[in-house]
mmCIF file of C-alpha atoms in Angstrom:
data_model
loop_
_atom_site.group_PDB
_atom_site.id
_atom_site.type_symbol
_atom_site.label_atom_id
_atom_site.label_comp_id
_atom_site.label_asym_id
_atom_site.label_seq_id
_atom_site.Cartn_x
_atom_site.Cartn_y
_atom_site.Cartn_z
ATOM 1 C CA MET A 28 -15.448 -12.572 7.583
ATOM 2 C CA HIS A 29 -13.912 -10.347 4.920
ATOM 3 C CA PRO A 30 -11.571 -11.800 2.303
ATOM 4 C CA VAL A 31 -7.886 -10.875 2.262
ATOM 5 C CA TYR A 32 -6.148 -10.339 -1.070
ATOM 6 C CA THR A 33 -2.476 -10.051 -1.953
ATOM 7 C CA ILE A 34 -0.963 -7.898 -4.670
ATOM 8 C CA GLY A 35 2.541 -7.005 -5.739
ATOM 9 C CA TYR A 36 3.403 -3.447 -6.652
ATOM 10 C CA SER A 37 6.732 -3.564 -8.477
ATOM 11 C CA ASN A 38 5.360 -4.719 -11.829
ATOM 12 C CA HIS A 39 2.770 -1.933 -12.025
ATOM 13 C CA GLU A 40 2.823 1.812 -12.505
ATOM 14 C CA LEU A 41 1.295 3.481 -9.446
ATOM 15 C CA GLU A 42 -1.932 4.450 -11.241
ATOM 16 C CA THR A 43 -2.306 0.888 -12.572
ATOM 17 C CA PHE A 44 -1.785 -0.461 -9.046
ATOM 18 C CA ILE A 45 -4.438 1.893 -7.665
ATOM 19 C CA GLY A 46 -6.750 1.022 -10.558
ATOM 20 C CA LEU A 47 -6.483 -2.674 -9.701
ATOM 21 C CA LEU A 48 -7.320 -1.931 -6.076
ATOM 22 C CA ARG A 49 -10.315 0.199 -7.021
ATOM 23 C CA ALA A 50 -11.591 -2.302 -9.600
ATOM 24 C CA ASN A 51 -11.702 -4.910 -6.847
ATOM 25 C CA HIS A 52 -13.305 -2.579 -4.276
ATOM 26 C CA ILE A 53 -10.247 -2.639 -1.995
ATOM 27 C CA THR A 54 -10.529 0.041 0.702
ATOM 28 C CA ALA A 55 -7.449 -0.761 2.802
ATOM 29 C CA VAL A 56 -3.901 -1.922 2.098
ATOM 30 C CA VAL A 57 -1.526 -3.389 4.668
ATOM 31 C CA ASP A 58 2.103 -2.899 3.679
ATOM 32 C CA VAL A 59 3.956 -5.966 4.979
ATOM 33 C CA ARG A 60 7.342 -5.319 3.393
ATOM 34 C CA SER A 61 10.197 -5.997 5.816
ATOM 35 C CA GLN A 62 11.867 -2.819 4.529
ATOM 36 C CA PRO A 63 9.141 -0.341 3.567
ATOM 37 C CA ASN A 64 11.438 1.977 1.602
ATOM 38 C CA SER A 65 11.818 1.185 -2.068
ATOM 39 C CA ARG A 66 14.049 2.145 -4.971
ATOM 40 C CA LEU A 67 10.739 3.256 -6.517
ATOM 41 C CA PRO A 68 10.022 6.549 -4.715
ATOM 42 C CA GLN A 69 6.286 6.478 -5.453
ATOM 43 C CA VAL A 70 5.845 3.364 -3.281
ATOM 44 C CA ASN A 71 7.797 4.621 -0.288
ATOM 45 C CA PRO A 72 5.426 4.818 2.698
ATOM 46 C CA GLU A 73 4.426 8.498 2.657
ATOM 47 C CA PRO A 74 4.021 8.979 -1.126
ATOM 48 C CA LEU A 75 2.100 5.694 -1.305
ATOM 49 C CA ARG A 76 -0.124 6.701 1.616
ATOM 50 C CA ALA A 77 -0.879 10.060 -0.038
ATOM 51 C CA ALA A 78 -1.668 8.491 -3.420
ATOM 52 C CA LEU A 79 -3.949 5.873 -1.895
ATOM 53 C CA ARG A 80 -5.676 8.465 0.300
ATOM 54 C CA ARG A 81 -6.568 10.514 -2.804
ATOM 55 C CA HIS A 82 -8.544 7.472 -3.945
ATOM 56 C CA GLY A 83 -10.167 6.734 -0.593
ATOM 57 C CA ILE A 84 -7.890 3.799 0.223
ATOM 58 C CA MET A 85 -6.282 3.490 3.654
ATOM 59 C CA LEU A 86 -2.663 2.348 4.076
ATOM 60 C CA GLN A 87 -1.639 0.553 7.254
ATOM 61 C CA ALA A 88 2.017 -0.271 7.834
ATOM 62 C CA GLY A 89 2.645 -3.804 8.975
ATOM 63 C CA SER A 90 6.437 -3.816 8.804
ATOM 64 C CA ARG A 91 8.347 -4.765 11.928
ATOM 65 C CA SER A 92 10.986 -2.168 11.110
ATOM 66 C CA ASP A 93 8.582 0.738 10.526
ATOM 67 C CA ARG A 94 8.513 2.885 13.652
ATOM 68 C CA THR A 95 7.034 6.045 12.101
ATOM 69 C CA LEU A 96 3.853 4.664 10.544
ATOM 70 C CA GLY A 97 2.758 2.230 13.233
ATOM 71 C CA ARG A 98 2.559 -1.509 13.438
ATOM 72 C CA LEU A 99 -0.209 -4.091 13.466
#
């Protein structure tokens, strides 16, 4: 079984957030926010997905309210 980690995003710049993921060999992120849109535009679903993809990290939406990105 693979471990599951949790991480917050709001206290980190996007590149720091991605650096933490990479340093810990994280290859997939599940976004479980109840409202996936943020006041921080870089962590809205599509910009976040694009930034993670550039680093080989997959983003899966897990929000109940997210109809455009899919649900778990």
